[in-house]
mmCIF file of C-alpha atoms in Angstrom:
data_model
loop_
_atom_site.group_PDB
_atom_site.id
_atom_site.type_symbol
_atom_site.label_atom_id
_atom_site.label_comp_id
_atom_site.label_asym_id
_atom_site.label_seq_id
_atom_site.Cartn_x
_atom_site.Cartn_y
_atom_site.Cartn_z
ATOM 1 C CA MET A 1 4.328 -9.526 58.348
ATOM 2 C CA ASN A 2 2.961 -8.720 61.936
ATOM 3 C CA LYS A 3 -0.055 -9.822 63.392
ATOM 4 C CA GLY A 4 -1.909 -6.446 63.222
ATOM 5 C CA LEU A 5 -0.648 -5.877 59.491
ATOM 6 C CA ARG A 6 -2.204 -9.898 59.008
ATOM 7 C CA LYS A 7 -5.839 -8.211 60.515
ATOM 8 C CA SER A 8 -5.712 -5.319 58.359
ATOM 9 C CA LEU A 9 -5.520 -7.260 54.960
ATOM 10 C CA ALA A 10 -7.653 -9.498 56.085
ATOM 11 C CA ILE A 11 -10.723 -7.167 56.897
ATOM 12 C CA GLY A 12 -9.753 -5.791 53.516
ATOM 13 C CA SER A 13 -9.741 -8.578 51.320
ATOM 14 C CA ARG A 14 -13.696 -9.518 53.180
ATOM 15 C CA ALA A 15 -14.763 -6.099 52.363
ATOM 16 C CA GLN A 16 -13.558 -5.935 48.875
ATOM 17 C CA ILE A 17 -15.388 -9.122 48.120
ATOM 18 C CA ALA A 18 -18.601 -8.250 50.227
ATOM 19 C CA GLY A 19 -18.168 -5.254 47.089
ATOM 20 C CA GLY A 20 -17.565 -7.669 44.291
ATOM 21 C CA THR A 21 -20.777 -9.171 45.414
ATOM 22 C CA ILE A 22 -22.742 -6.116 45.699
ATOM 23 C CA LEU A 23 -21.731 -4.960 41.970
ATOM 24 C CA ALA A 24 -22.113 -8.361 40.721
ATOM 25 C CA ALA A 25 -25.652 -8.382 41.921
ATOM 26 C CA PHE A 26 -26.332 -5.066 40.241
ATOM 27 C CA TYR A 27 -25.371 -6.308 37.047
ATOM 28 C CA LEU A 28 -26.903 -9.206 36.945
ATOM 29 C CA VAL A 29 -30.644 -7.240 37.558
ATOM 30 C CA ALA A 30 -28.987 -4.704 35.252
ATOM 31 C CA ILE A 31 -28.207 -7.316 32.598
ATOM 32 C CA PHE A 32 -31.697 -8.987 33.672
ATOM 33 C CA ALA A 33 -33.829 -7.040 34.111
ATOM 34 C CA GLY A 34 -36.282 -7.779 31.537
ATOM 35 C CA PHE A 35 -36.797 -11.376 32.722
ATOM 36 C CA LEU A 36 -36.651 -10.665 36.680
ATOM 37 C CA ALA A 37 -38.956 -7.715 36.110
ATOM 38 C CA PRO A 38 -42.211 -9.162 36.420
ATOM 39 C CA TYR A 39 -43.887 -6.515 33.994
ATOM 40 C CA ASP A 40 -43.816 -4.265 31.351
ATOM 41 C CA TYR A 41 -42.195 -1.187 32.749
ATOM 42 C CA ARG A 42 -44.976 0.729 31.059
ATOM 43 C CA GLU A 43 -47.957 -1.134 31.648
ATOM 44 C CA GLN A 44 -50.463 0.991 32.887
ATOM 45 C CA THR A 45 -53.350 -0.609 35.912
ATOM 46 C CA ARG A 46 -55.687 2.320 36.054
ATOM 47 C CA LEU A 47 -57.247 0.490 38.965
ATOM 48 C CA GLU A 48 -54.548 0.225 40.974
ATOM 49 C CA PRO A 49 -53.106 4.004 41.519
ATOM 50 C CA SER A 50 -50.322 4.513 44.319
ATOM 51 C CA ALA A 51 -51.684 0.094 45.820
ATOM 52 C CA PRO A 52 -49.622 -1.481 48.819
ATOM 53 C CA PRO A 53 -47.849 -4.398 48.310
ATOM 54 C CA SER A 54 -48.999 -7.059 47.235
ATOM 55 C CA THR A 55 -49.421 -10.072 50.678
ATOM 56 C CA ILE A 56 -48.101 -13.255 49.809
ATOM 57 C CA ARG A 57 -49.955 -15.990 51.761
ATOM 58 C CA MET A 58 -48.418 -19.390 52.221
ATOM 59 C CA ARG A 59 -51.833 -20.365 54.694
ATOM 60 C CA ASP A 60 -55.668 -20.632 53.876
ATOM 61 C CA ALA A 61 -58.476 -19.791 55.974
ATOM 62 C CA SER A 62 -58.390 -23.375 58.239
ATOM 63 C CA GLY A 63 -54.608 -22.772 58.524
ATOM 64 C CA ASP A 64 -53.291 -25.398 55.892
ATOM 65 C CA TRP A 65 -50.458 -24.675 54.062
ATOM 66 C CA ARG A 66 -50.245 -24.130 50.261
ATOM 67 C CA ARG A 67 -47.975 -23.059 47.718
ATOM 68 C CA PRO A 68 -47.890 -19.452 47.795
ATOM 69 C CA TYR A 69 -50.306 -17.197 46.490
ATOM 70 C CA ILE A 70 -52.284 -13.937 46.924
ATOM 71 C CA TYR A 71 -55.918 -12.809 46.518
ATOM 72 C CA ALA A 72 -57.263 -10.104 44.150
ATOM 73 C CA ARG A 73 -57.482 -7.233 45.711
ATOM 74 C CA ARG A 74 -60.078 -4.061 44.914
ATOM 75 C CA LEU A 75 -59.988 0.148 45.281
ATOM 76 C CA VAL A 76 -62.451 0.657 47.933
ATOM 77 C CA ASP A 77 -61.556 4.545 48.722
ATOM 78 C CA ALA A 78 -60.005 6.363 45.895
ATOM 79 C CA ARG A 79 -59.506 9.502 48.311
ATOM 80 C CA ASN A 80 -57.293 7.635 50.457
ATOM 81 C CA LEU A 81 -56.453 4.437 48.661
ATOM 82 C CA VAL A 82 -57.545 2.575 50.974
ATOM 83 C CA TYR A 83 -57.532 -1.607 49.098
ATOM 84 C CA GLU A 84 -58.891 -4.727 50.199
ATOM 85 C CA ASP A 85 -58.698 -8.200 49.467
ATOM 86 C CA ASP A 86 -60.875 -10.232 47.252
ATOM 87 C CA LEU A 87 -61.220 -13.572 49.190
ATOM 88 C CA SER A 88 -63.164 -15.596 46.300
ATOM 89 C CA ALA A 89 -60.463 -16.950 44.453
ATOM 90 C CA ARG A 90 -56.607 -17.909 45.341
ATOM 91 C CA TYR A 91 -54.077 -17.064 42.376
ATOM 92 C CA PRO A 92 -50.723 -19.067 42.652
ATOM 93 C CA ILE A 93 -47.305 -17.350 41.881
ATOM 94 C CA GLU A 94 -45.634 -19.289 39.100
ATOM 95 C CA LEU A 95 -41.965 -19.493 37.821
ATOM 96 C CA PHE A 96 -41.222 -18.734 34.359
ATOM 97 C CA VAL A 97 -44.821 -16.558 32.992
ATOM 98 C CA ASN A 98 -45.061 -15.076 30.382
ATOM 99 C CA GLY A 99 -40.704 -15.481 29.554
ATOM 100 C CA ARG A 100 -40.634 -13.620 33.010
ATOM 101 C CA LEU A 101 -38.564 -14.955 35.733
ATOM 102 C CA PHE A 102 -42.180 -15.211 38.327
ATOM 103 C CA GLY A 103 -45.349 -13.535 37.920
ATOM 104 C CA ILE A 104 -49.187 -14.989 38.288
ATOM 105 C CA ALA A 105 -49.950 -16.868 35.315
ATOM 106 C CA SER A 106 -52.933 -16.264 32.967
ATOM 107 C CA ALA A 107 -56.033 -17.958 32.743
ATOM 108 C CA ASP A 108 -57.764 -19.620 29.881
ATOM 109 C CA GLY A 109 -55.685 -17.154 27.905
ATOM 110 C CA GLU A 110 -57.926 -14.504 30.272
ATOM 111 C CA ALA A 111 -55.722 -11.875 31.789
ATOM 112 C CA SER A 112 -55.242 -12.726 35.852
ATOM 113 C CA PRO A 113 -57.484 -10.077 38.017
ATOM 114 C CA ALA A 114 -54.500 -10.661 40.234
ATOM 115 C CA LYS A 115 -51.497 -8.728 40.061
ATOM 116 C CA LEU A 116 -48.072 -9.903 41.577
ATOM 117 C CA ARG A 117 -46.750 -6.102 43.295
ATOM 118 C CA LEU A 118 -43.565 -7.142 45.352
ATOM 119 C CA LEU A 119 -43.234 -3.118 45.386
ATOM 120 C CA GLY A 120 -46.703 -2.138 44.507
ATOM 121 C CA THR A 121 -47.178 0.453 42.242
ATOM 122 C CA ASP A 122 -46.936 4.296 41.075
ATOM 123 C CA ASN A 123 -49.429 7.174 40.884
ATOM 124 C CA LEU A 124 -50.192 5.581 37.765
ATOM 125 C CA GLY A 125 -50.871 2.217 38.662
ATOM 126 C CA ARG A 126 -46.704 0.771 37.055
ATOM 127 C CA ASP A 127 -45.017 -1.938 39.069
ATOM 128 C CA ARG A 128 -42.559 0.150 41.009
ATOM 129 C CA LEU A 129 -39.836 -3.199 40.884
ATOM 130 C CA SER A 130 -40.340 -3.656 37.157
ATOM 131 C CA ARG A 131 -39.641 0.180 36.956
ATOM 132 C CA LEU A 132 -36.742 -0.009 39.490
ATOM 133 C CA LEU A 133 -35.264 -2.724 38.136
ATOM 134 C CA HIS A 134 -34.939 -0.710 34.774
ATOM 135 C CA ALA A 135 -34.041 2.010 35.984
ATOM 136 C CA ILE A 136 -30.829 0.118 37.811
ATOM 137 C CA ARG A 137 -30.000 -0.938 34.021
ATOM 138 C CA PHE A 138 -30.000 2.377 33.210
ATOM 139 C CA SER A 139 -27.701 4.224 35.570
ATOM 140 C CA LEU A 140 -25.662 1.047 35.325
ATOM 141 C CA PHE A 141 -24.983 1.588 31.868
ATOM 142 C CA VAL A 142 -24.515 5.030 31.936
ATOM 143 C CA SER A 143 -22.116 6.151 35.102
ATOM 144 C CA PRO A 144 -19.453 3.245 34.620
ATOM 145 C CA ILE A 145 -19.015 3.847 30.570
ATOM 146 C CA GLY A 146 -19.024 7.245 31.304
ATOM 147 C CA THR A 147 -16.371 7.153 34.269
ATOM 148 C CA VAL A 148 -14.234 4.708 32.006
ATOM 149 C CA LEU A 149 -13.608 7.535 29.168
ATOM 150 C CA ALA A 150 -13.193 9.965 31.793
ATOM 151 C CA CYS A 151 -10.640 8.020 33.354
ATOM 152 C CA LEU A 152 -8.841 7.441 30.575
ATOM 153 C CA ILE A 153 -9.385 10.893 28.930
ATOM 154 C CA GLY A 154 -7.568 12.449 32.625
ATOM 155 C CA ILE A 155 -5.063 9.874 31.948
ATOM 156 C CA ILE A 156 -3.519 10.719 28.663
ATOM 157 C CA PHE A 157 -4.080 13.753 29.220
ATOM 158 C CA GLY A 158 -1.958 13.603 33.004
ATOM 159 C CA SER A 159 0.410 11.398 31.372
ATOM 160 C CA ILE A 160 1.185 13.836 28.340
ATOM 161 C CA SER A 161 1.769 16.760 30.694
ATOM 162 C CA GLY A 162 4.198 14.674 33.145
ATOM 163 C CA TYR A 163 5.948 14.397 30.691
ATOM 164 C CA ALA A 164 6.067 17.357 29.027
ATOM 165 C CA THR A 165 8.114 21.155 29.243
ATOM 166 C CA LYS A 166 7.355 23.361 32.209
ATOM 167 C CA SER A 167 6.033 26.076 29.586
ATOM 168 C CA ILE A 168 3.802 23.136 27.945
ATOM 169 C CA ASP A 169 2.854 21.637 31.332
ATOM 170 C CA ALA A 170 1.430 24.875 32.990
ATOM 171 C CA VAL A 171 -0.581 25.586 29.649
ATOM 172 C CA MET A 172 -2.195 22.201 30.380
ATOM 173 C CA MET A 173 -2.385 21.965 33.890
ATOM 174 C CA GLY A 174 -3.816 25.452 33.547
ATOM 175 C CA ILE A 175 -6.660 23.977 31.228
ATOM 176 C CA ALA A 176 -7.208 20.732 33.720
ATOM 177 C CA ASP A 177 -7.312 23.005 37.628
ATOM 178 C CA THR A 178 -10.064 25.607 34.773
ATOM 179 C CA VAL A 179 -12.296 22.704 34.638
ATOM 180 C CA ILE A 180 -11.646 21.722 38.045
ATOM 181 C CA SER A 181 -12.643 24.809 39.398
ATOM 182 C CA LEU A 182 -15.720 25.064 37.386
ATOM 183 C CA PRO A 183 -19.396 23.696 39.502
ATOM 184 C CA THR A 184 -19.845 19.694 37.853
ATOM 185 C CA LEU A 185 -23.361 19.713 38.460
ATOM 186 C CA ILE A 186 -24.291 23.579 36.878
ATOM 187 C CA LEU A 187 -21.907 22.638 34.012
ATOM 188 C CA ILE A 188 -23.098 19.167 33.643
ATOM 189 C CA LEU A 189 -26.720 21.134 33.345
ATOM 190 C CA ALA A 190 -25.669 23.676 31.457
ATOM 191 C CA ALA A 191 -24.225 21.299 28.840
ATOM 192 C CA ARG A 192 -27.613 18.731 29.568
ATOM 193 C CA ALA A 193 -30.223 22.764 28.713
ATOM 194 C CA ALA A 194 -28.432 23.027 24.990
ATOM 195 C CA PHE A 195 -30.253 19.902 23.894
ATOM 196 C CA PRO A 196 -34.066 18.786 23.488
ATOM 197 C CA LEU A 197 -35.718 17.160 26.938
ATOM 198 C CA GLU A 198 -37.637 14.998 24.600
ATOM 199 C CA LEU A 199 -35.096 11.916 23.552
ATOM 200 C CA PRO A 200 -35.238 8.282 23.581
ATOM 201 C CA PRO A 201 -33.366 6.215 26.274
ATOM 202 C CA ILE A 202 -30.357 5.099 23.500
ATOM 203 C CA THR A 203 -29.240 9.620 22.686
ATOM 204 C CA ALA A 204 -30.128 10.371 26.075
ATOM 205 C CA ALA A 205 -27.463 7.727 27.549
ATOM 206 C CA ILE A 206 -24.822 8.471 24.830
ATOM 207 C CA LEU A 207 -25.275 12.414 25.454
ATOM 208 C CA LEU A 208 -24.956 11.780 28.966
ATOM 209 C CA ILE A 209 -21.919 9.678 29.037
ATOM 210 C CA MET A 210 -20.030 12.225 27.084
ATOM 211 C CA ILE A 211 -21.221 15.057 29.434
ATOM 212 C CA PHE A 212 -19.943 13.117 32.393
ATOM 213 C CA ALA A 213 -16.479 12.472 30.513
ATOM 214 C CA LEU A 214 -15.995 16.024 29.094
ATOM 215 C CA THR A 215 -16.728 16.870 32.521
ATOM 216 C CA GLY A 216 -15.036 14.684 34.685
ATOM 217 C CA TRP A 217 -11.253 14.261 33.303
ATOM 218 C CA ALA A 218 -9.620 16.637 34.607
ATOM 219 C CA GLU A 219 -9.207 15.693 38.407
ATOM 220 C CA MET A 220 -7.936 12.151 36.922
ATOM 221 C CA ALA A 221 -5.314 14.560 34.434
ATOM 222 C CA ARG A 222 -3.981 16.492 37.133
ATOM 223 C CA LEU A 223 -3.423 13.049 39.795
ATOM 224 C CA THR A 224 -1.975 10.984 36.770
ATOM 225 C CA ARG A 225 0.368 14.229 35.777
ATOM 226 C CA GLY A 226 1.582 14.294 39.684
ATOM 227 C CA LEU A 227 2.441 11.008 39.966
ATOM 228 C CA VAL A 228 4.078 10.363 36.045
ATOM 229 C CA ALA A 229 6.737 14.069 36.922
ATOM 230 C CA SER A 230 7.350 12.017 40.434
ATOM 231 C CA THR A 231 7.964 8.439 39.310
ATOM 232 C CA ARG A 232 9.768 9.063 36.578
ATOM 233 C CA LYS A 233 12.936 10.828 38.684
ATOM 234 C CA ARG A 234 12.889 7.346 40.309
ATOM 235 C CA GLU A 235 16.199 5.201 40.385
ATOM 236 C CA TYR A 236 14.586 2.042 38.841
ATOM 237 C CA ILE A 237 13.057 4.292 35.639
ATOM 238 C CA VAL A 238 16.373 5.945 34.966
ATOM 239 C CA ALA A 239 17.863 2.505 35.177
ATOM 240 C CA ALA A 240 15.625 1.704 32.365
ATOM 241 C CA ARG A 241 16.162 5.043 30.780
ATOM 242 C CA ALA A 242 19.848 4.207 30.385
ATOM 243 C CA ILE A 243 20.002 0.446 29.004
ATOM 244 C CA GLY A 244 17.900 2.675 25.912
ATOM 245 C CA LEU A 245 13.950 1.274 26.515
ATOM 246 C CA GLY A 246 11.523 4.238 24.522
ATOM 247 C CA GLU A 247 10.037 6.330 26.682
ATOM 248 C CA ALA A 248 6.459 4.972 25.619
ATOM 249 C CA ARG A 249 7.400 1.592 26.745
ATOM 250 C CA ILE A 250 9.184 2.976 30.119
ATOM 251 C CA LEU A 251 5.546 4.630 30.677
ATOM 252 C CA PHE A 252 3.376 1.954 29.608
ATOM 253 C CA ARG A 253 5.377 -1.426 30.971
ATOM 254 C CA HIS A 254 7.103 0.926 34.343
ATOM 255 C CA ILE A 255 5.289 3.741 35.305
ATOM 256 C CA LEU A 256 1.682 3.108 34.805
ATOM 257 C CA PRO A 257 1.411 0.025 36.298
ATOM 258 C CA ASN A 258 2.823 1.461 39.979
ATOM 259 C CA ILE A 259 0.764 3.960 40.167
ATOM 260 C CA ALA A 260 -2.695 2.198 39.362
ATOM 261 C CA SER A 261 -3.730 2.002 42.626
ATOM 262 C CA PRO A 262 -4.056 5.951 43.858
ATOM 263 C CA LEU A 263 -5.914 5.889 39.984
ATOM 264 C CA LEU A 264 -8.182 2.997 41.144
ATOM 265 C CA VAL A 265 -8.739 5.347 44.012
ATOM 266 C CA GLN A 266 -9.837 8.345 41.930
ATOM 267 C CA ALA A 267 -11.991 6.156 39.564
ATOM 268 C CA THR A 268 -13.922 4.756 42.331
ATOM 269 C CA LEU A 269 -14.480 8.386 43.470
ATOM 270 C CA LEU A 270 -16.244 9.198 39.637
ATOM 271 C CA LEU A 271 -18.031 6.199 39.750
ATOM 272 C CA PRO A 272 -20.345 7.382 42.631
ATOM 273 C CA ALA A 273 -20.209 11.287 41.940
ATOM 274 C CA PHE A 274 -21.811 10.307 37.766
ATOM 275 C CA LEU A 275 -24.313 8.031 39.443
ATOM 276 C CA LEU A 276 -25.658 10.899 41.663
ATOM 277 C CA ALA A 277 -25.490 13.373 38.687
ATOM 278 C CA GLU A 278 -27.552 11.670 36.702
ATOM 279 C CA VAL A 279 -29.663 10.770 39.245
ATOM 280 C CA ALA A 280 -29.937 14.458 40.015
ATOM 281 C CA LEU A 281 -30.609 15.267 36.403
ATOM 282 C CA SER A 282 -33.723 13.065 36.307
ATOM 283 C CA PHE A 283 -34.794 14.372 39.350
ATOM 284 C CA LEU A 284 -34.799 17.845 37.884
ATOM 285 C CA GLY A 285 -36.370 16.644 35.313
ATOM 286 C CA VAL A 286 -33.507 17.195 32.355
ATOM 287 C CA GLY A 287 -32.363 13.560 32.355
ATOM 288 C CA LEU A 288 -34.120 10.603 31.252
ATOM 289 C CA GLN A 289 -38.024 11.603 30.678
ATOM 290 C CA GLU A 290 -41.137 9.646 31.717
ATOM 291 C CA PRO A 291 -42.239 6.896 30.622
ATOM 292 C CA GLU A 292 -38.406 5.952 30.603
ATOM 293 C CA PRO A 293 -37.967 4.943 33.924
ATOM 294 C CA SER A 294 -34.509 6.032 35.452
ATOM 295 C CA LEU A 295 -33.583 5.781 39.690
ATOM 296 C CA GLY A 296 -33.878 10.119 39.586
ATOM 297 C CA ASN A 297 -38.071 10.049 38.096
ATOM 298 C CA MET A 298 -38.860 7.801 40.546
ATOM 299 C CA LEU A 299 -37.077 9.219 43.627
ATOM 300 C CA SER A 300 -39.519 12.711 41.959
ATOM 301 C CA GLY A 301 -42.232 10.426 43.543
ATOM 302 C CA ALA A 302 -41.047 10.834 47.071
ATOM 303 C CA SER A 303 -42.583 14.356 47.481
ATOM 304 C CA ASP A 304 -45.595 12.825 47.924
ATOM 305 C CA LEU A 305 -45.759 12.929 52.075
ATOM 306 C CA THR A 306 -49.006 10.874 52.047
ATOM 307 C CA LEU A 307 -46.951 7.681 50.930
ATOM 308 C CA LEU A 308 -43.954 8.576 52.501
ATOM 309 C CA ARG A 309 -45.844 8.236 55.342
ATOM 310 C CA ASN A 310 -47.698 5.072 54.688
ATOM 311 C CA ALA A 311 -44.921 3.505 52.792
ATOM 312 C CA PRO A 312 -41.503 5.255 53.146
ATOM 313 C CA ILE A 313 -39.201 2.068 52.004
ATOM 314 C CA LEU A 314 -41.109 1.429 49.082
ATOM 315 C CA LEU A 315 -40.950 4.956 47.590
ATOM 316 C CA LEU A 316 -37.173 5.002 48.961
ATOM 317 C CA SER A 317 -36.028 1.761 47.522
ATOM 318 C CA PRO A 318 -34.435 4.158 44.374
ATOM 319 C CA ALA A 319 -32.160 5.993 46.984
ATOM 320 C CA ILE A 320 -31.952 2.237 48.879
ATOM 321 C CA ALA A 321 -30.187 0.901 45.661
ATOM 322 C CA ILE A 322 -28.125 3.854 45.151
ATOM 323 C CA PHE A 323 -26.591 3.803 48.472
ATOM 324 C CA LEU A 324 -25.953 0.006 48.545
ATOM 325 C CA PHE A 325 -24.389 0.696 44.801
ATOM 326 C CA VAL A 326 -22.064 3.251 46.281
ATOM 327 C CA LEU A 327 -21.085 1.003 49.572
ATOM 328 C CA GLY A 328 -20.168 -1.305 46.805
ATOM 329 C CA VAL A 329 -17.829 1.044 45.074
ATOM 330 C CA ARG A 330 -16.442 2.068 47.980
ATOM 331 C CA LEU A 331 -15.712 -1.407 49.950
ATOM 332 C CA ILE A 332 -13.920 -2.029 46.506
ATOM 333 C CA GLY A 333 -11.937 0.780 46.754
ATOM 334 C CA GLY A 334 -10.861 0.924 49.957
ATOM 335 C CA ARG A 335 -8.326 -1.413 49.780
ATOM 336 C CA SER A 336 -7.004 0.316 46.869
ATOM 337 C CA ASP A 337 -6.881 3.294 48.931
ATOM 338 C CA ARG A 338 -4.935 1.778 51.512
ATOM 339 C CA SER A 339 -2.523 0.050 49.011
ATOM 340 C CA ALA A 340 -1.827 3.929 48.010
ATOM 341 C CA HIS A 341 -1.353 5.094 50.917
ATOM 342 C CA ARG A 342 1.415 2.358 51.826
ATOM 343 C CA GLY A 343 2.497 2.863 48.398
ATOM 344 C CA TRP A 344 2.590 6.590 48.580
#
């Protein structure tokens, strides 16, 4: 193995580790969203609309070090959304508050006047971080399951087509080409429009998963059919058939394992596409409905130009989460992509 190839493999391995770390972090967030979110994502604080992030302090006015704390704040200019801190009392940040990882503990059974807002609040006074964590949970539940179902349908359909006679193969690929030729997002919108807008989160998730599976299988089917049709003519497949192995065993033990790399590459292309489709549906108001959070309906708040100028990172935090997740998927898929090019 030459030096250049070893270097390329090392870079690919590091990229794959980085991608796996990013995706692992996202799924840990999705699993433990209820524990990591400091507040109920539906809780409204009408006295804190569009509030900026809390300022975490570690020194007091005299310069002495303190445990991390914040001040309560009040809205002094409702029109321009100007807040000021109430310096009369400090509120230390606590770990494991009310079954959550962190927050501000209540005093004497009464709710604390200070709230820890790491990403501020939206226009209804709801904690942005809590909503973002639960929105990630929904998207990371819907898009991967939809991808898996679409891949399974496509692989089964393509494998049958690759083994079928010419006439059956032509009909099956004609169906797949018809699905591919349809504009996917418009097809998803049309399918979603056939159902009521107001759906419980679980029902909406199942519906989106089924729509993604039924609209996204065709490209995987065409790729699988081409790979199966070419691989079944190779010498080792002919030899396996000559010693009496059945076609099903040849397909599952010899053909599919050898074409797994390009199929994985295709799957890593479908996953971001489905994630973006779910975001687009919610952004357009036909996906998950308020008050349930999704990355799409959180991004719709970025249309407020005043807030966008004052706090662009906060408003665009869902877009940053989408970018990081897609980056993680592509870093993992990149090595498989290179392997597929070397093997095919």
